[in-house]
Every structure is written in C-alpha cells, then in structure tokens.
Tab-separated table of C-alpha atoms in Angstrom:
chain	number	residue	atom	x	y	z
A	234	VAL	CA	70.382	95.651	77.895
A	235	GLN	CA	72.804	93.635	80.053
A	236	ALA	CA	75.696	95.766	78.798
A	237	LEU	CA	73.900	98.930	79.970
A	238	VAL	CA	73.183	97.389	83.372
A	239	ASP	CA	76.824	96.310	83.706
A	240	GLU	CA	78.040	99.780	82.757
A	241	ALA	CA	75.677	101.467	85.220
A	242	THR	CA	76.736	99.071	87.968
A	243	GLY	CA	80.395	99.783	87.246
A	244	GLN	CA	79.802	103.528	87.397
A	245	MET	CA	77.953	103.205	90.727
A	246	LEU	CA	80.780	101.145	92.196
A	247	GLN	CA	83.317	103.677	90.944
A	248	ARG	CA	81.413	106.515	92.630
A	249	ALA	CA	80.963	104.513	95.851
A	250	HIS	CA	84.646	103.662	96.135
A	251	HIS	CA	86.308	106.851	94.822
A	252	ASP	CA	86.403	110.506	95.757
A	253	PRO	CA	84.932	112.539	92.879
A	254	LEU	CA	87.308	115.483	93.416
A	255	THR	CA	90.665	113.702	93.478
A	256	GLY	CA	89.851	110.322	91.962
A	257	LEU	CA	91.433	108.698	95.022
A	258	LEU	CA	89.738	105.911	96.903
A	259	SER	CA	86.952	106.837	99.312
A	260	ARG	CA	86.961	105.695	102.953
A	261	LYS	CA	84.958	102.608	102.020
A	262	GLY	CA	87.249	101.747	99.119
A	263	PHE	CA	90.366	102.328	101.235
A	264	LEU	CA	89.183	100.096	104.076
A	265	GLN	CA	88.307	97.356	101.594
A	266	ARG	CA	91.750	97.615	100.002
A	267	LEU	CA	93.407	97.493	103.446
A	268	ALA	CA	91.450	94.359	104.322
A	269	GLN	CA	92.416	92.674	101.031
A	270	THR	CA	96.069	93.693	101.270
A	271	ALA	CA	96.423	92.739	104.931
A	272	LEU	CA	95.983	89.098	103.978
A	273	ASN	CA	98.971	89.128	101.616
A	274	CYS	CA	102.243	89.867	103.343
A	275	SER	CA	105.237	87.872	104.506
A	276	ALA	CA	106.166	87.824	108.183
A	277	ASP	CA	109.217	90.093	107.791
A	278	LEU	CA	107.230	92.868	106.088
A	279	THR	CA	104.495	95.189	107.262
A	280	HIS	CA	102.023	97.605	105.768
A	281	LEU	CA	102.252	101.231	106.856
A	282	VAL	CA	98.988	103.146	107.100
A	283	GLY	CA	99.149	106.906	107.347
A	284	VAL	CA	97.158	110.093	107.236
A	285	ILE	CA	98.457	113.431	105.983
A	286	GLU	CA	96.550	116.423	107.277
A	287	PHE	CA	97.211	119.675	105.423
A	288	ASP	CA	97.361	122.747	107.657
A	289	GLN	CA	96.488	125.568	105.276
A	290	LEU	CA	94.007	124.029	102.862
A	291	ARG	CA	90.988	125.590	104.559
A	292	VAL	CA	92.714	128.994	104.575
A	293	LEU	CA	93.255	128.756	100.831
A	294	TYR	CA	89.617	127.758	100.301
A	295	GLN	CA	88.555	130.885	102.191
A	296	ALA	CA	91.083	133.219	100.573
A	297	CYS	CA	90.828	132.042	96.953
A	298	GLY	CA	87.514	130.229	96.671
A	299	VAL	CA	86.354	126.707	96.146
A	300	ALA	CA	87.763	126.273	92.618
A	301	GLN	CA	91.333	127.058	93.735
A	302	GLY	CA	90.941	124.958	96.895
A	303	GLU	CA	89.811	122.007	94.818
A	304	ALA	CA	92.672	122.547	92.352
A	305	LEU	CA	95.097	122.482	95.272
A	306	ALA	CA	93.537	119.280	96.652
A	307	ARG	CA	94.016	117.597	93.256
A	308	THR	CA	97.596	118.910	93.014
A	309	LEU	CA	98.462	117.578	96.466
A	310	ALA	CA	97.026	114.149	95.618
A	311	GLU	CA	99.131	114.071	92.440
A	312	LYS	CA	102.278	115.124	94.340
A	313	VAL	CA	101.818	112.426	96.970
A	314	LYS	CA	101.279	109.755	94.311
A	315	ALA	CA	104.307	110.924	92.328
A	316	ARG	CA	106.589	110.958	95.384
A	317	LEU	CA	105.520	107.609	96.832
A	318	GLY	CA	105.236	105.625	93.605
A	319	GLN	CA	102.787	103.245	92.044
A	320	ASP	CA	102.626	100.775	94.929
A	321	VAL	CA	101.072	103.287	97.317
A	322	VAL	CA	97.322	103.126	97.982
A	323	LEU	CA	95.802	106.604	98.426
A	324	ALA	CA	92.414	107.760	99.670
A	325	SER	CA	90.594	110.964	100.436
A	326	PHE	CA	88.245	110.974	103.442
A	327	ARG	CA	87.968	114.782	103.611
A	328	ASP	CA	89.305	117.596	101.454
A	329	ASP	CA	92.148	118.430	103.867
A	330	THR	CA	93.500	114.886	104.338
A	331	ILE	CA	95.021	112.123	102.281
A	332	TRP	CA	95.182	108.611	103.632
A	333	LEU	CA	97.835	106.216	102.417
A	334	MET	CA	99.103	102.690	102.692
A	335	LEU	CA	102.589	101.567	101.796
A	336	PRO	CA	102.073	97.843	101.267
A	337	ALA	CA	104.560	95.102	102.091
A	338	CYS	CA	107.525	97.218	103.157
A	339	ARG	CA	110.160	97.216	105.836
A	340	ARG	CA	109.089	99.637	108.552
A	341	GLU	CA	112.260	101.767	108.525
A	342	GLU	CA	112.306	102.052	104.731
A	343	GLY	CA	108.635	103.033	104.658
A	344	LEU	CA	109.084	105.638	107.371
A	345	ASP	CA	112.047	107.080	105.475
A	346	ARG	CA	109.896	107.396	102.317
A	347	LEU	CA	107.168	109.122	104.321
A	348	ASP	CA	109.632	111.470	106.000
A	349	ARG	CA	110.999	112.541	102.596
A	350	LEU	CA	107.418	113.076	101.406
A	351	LEU	CA	106.665	115.287	104.401
A	352	VAL	CA	109.759	117.429	103.702
A	353	HIS	CA	108.695	117.745	100.053
A	354	LEU	CA	105.128	118.749	100.977
A	355	ASN	CA	106.339	121.315	103.479
A	356	GLU	CA	108.622	122.899	100.861
A	357	PHE	CA	105.799	123.057	98.312
A	358	ARG	CA	104.311	126.471	97.498
A	359	TYR	CA	101.008	126.709	95.683
A	360	GLN	CA	100.929	129.590	93.189
A	361	THR	CA	97.626	131.165	92.182
A	362	GLU	CA	96.453	134.616	91.180
A	363	GLY	CA	99.888	136.134	91.835
A	364	GLN	CA	100.013	134.758	95.375
A	365	SER	CA	102.138	132.006	96.886
A	366	TYR	CA	100.753	129.793	99.624
A	367	SER	CA	102.632	127.460	101.935
A	368	VAL	CA	100.795	124.234	102.655
A	369	GLY	CA	102.152	122.669	105.828
A	370	ALA	CA	101.298	119.109	106.755
A	371	ASN	CA	101.338	116.729	109.685
A	372	MET	CA	101.376	112.971	109.365
A	373	GLY	CA	100.342	110.088	111.563
A	374	VAL	CA	101.544	106.571	110.768
A	375	ALA	CA	100.666	103.120	112.108
A	376	GLU	CA	101.528	99.566	111.161
A	377	LEU	CA	99.006	97.124	109.770
A	378	ARG	CA	100.566	93.786	110.675
A	379	PRO	CA	99.017	90.797	108.913
A	380	GLY	CA	97.181	88.549	111.324
A	381	VAL	CA	97.628	90.996	114.210
A	382	ASP	CA	95.876	94.267	113.365
A	383	SER	CA	92.561	95.018	111.718
A	384	PRO	CA	92.343	97.791	109.112
A	385	ASP	CA	89.996	99.776	111.375
A	386	VAL	CA	92.484	99.634	114.257
A	387	ALA	CA	95.378	100.694	112.010
A	388	VAL	CA	93.350	103.655	110.694
A	389	GLN	CA	92.408	104.657	114.241
A	390	ARG	CA	96.041	104.480	115.408
A	391	ALA	CA	97.253	106.509	112.410
A	392	ASP	CA	94.594	109.136	113.125
A	393	MET	CA	95.630	109.341	116.786
A	394	ALA	CA	99.274	109.640	115.726
A	395	CYS	CA	98.349	112.521	113.410
A	396	VAL	CA	96.604	114.312	116.276
A	397	ALA	CA	99.744	113.806	118.379
A	398	ALA	CA	101.948	115.131	115.562
A	399	LYS	CA	99.742	118.195	115.198
A	400	SER	CA	99.945	118.879	118.942
A	401	LEU	CA	103.746	119.052	118.605
A	402	GLY	CA	103.525	121.820	116.005
A	403	SER	CA	103.465	122.026	112.261
A	404	ASN	CA	105.275	119.776	109.794
A	405	ARG	CA	105.590	116.735	112.051
A	406	MET	CA	105.275	112.986	111.681
A	407	GLN	CA	104.311	110.717	114.552
A	408	CYS	CA	104.214	106.916	114.676
C-alpha cells in the first residue's frame, strides 16, 4: 500500500512541477529551482534568467490546428535544450514562451550563448503539411545574483526586458 501511495505522490508532484505538453518545468517548479540554485554560486559567477517569446506560434496554431501547434512547441523546447546544453534549466509558463536559467556562468559568456540561440531560432523553419513557417523570437534576460536578487525579481526583470525587446521589433534580445 505504501508503494502505491509513494507512486501516486510522485506522479502528483511531477504534474505539479512540469508542463504536460513539453515536459519542461512549470512556473512553480522553475521558481523553486531558481531559489535552490541561487544559494549555490561563487561571487564571480551569476545566473542568467531569460524568457523567449515566440512570435508566430499562435499564427501556426490558427493556421494548422492544435496538434501541429503543440508539435511545434515540443520541437522548440527540444531545440532550446539541445543548443544550450544539459546545464540549462527550462520551463514553460505558456505555450508561446520558454523560460530558462543558465546557472553559474560568466555574464558575457552566457549572453553570447543566448545570442547564438536566438540566431538559431530565428533561422529555424517549421515544416508541416507542405508549408514552411518562420518562428521569430524575442528574448529578455536578467541576472539572478546570489544574495542580491530574489528569483521573483529576476523573473520580473527578464519579462520586462522581453517586452522591451519586442517593442524594438522582431528577433531581438534585451538585458
């Protein structure tokens, strides 16, 4: 009986902390991971928190239907993970955004990784049903400095930076 209870509890925690579509962390899981990670960093390193907002995801949902939109969301999550590596922490708050944290990195090196990711995402074309779709993206990035910033503040600053990037046009990154 205890084994069944433990399994059910594990499944509930998995669902509470992960997005069912992409398998990425949920908002709650992401904020918990930020809080845990923020405690573990040397003074010369920082954590970069970012949000990628995809421009054309809603258009694809409308043009091709939910199944293709969801397939694209999963593909984009996989591409981001593949480009940024195993140390990145990814989350999905909504279907048209991916949140990320590059833990314990030098700011300039992290921003360079994110800039290369943005170029890659903006060159990506999603192929379905004989059509090719461009999926532009904007990115907002903020630092999560151990002992200085809270995870909530870093997320808020990254979100504001994304709004600023979007106001400058498509395919932009703002810090």
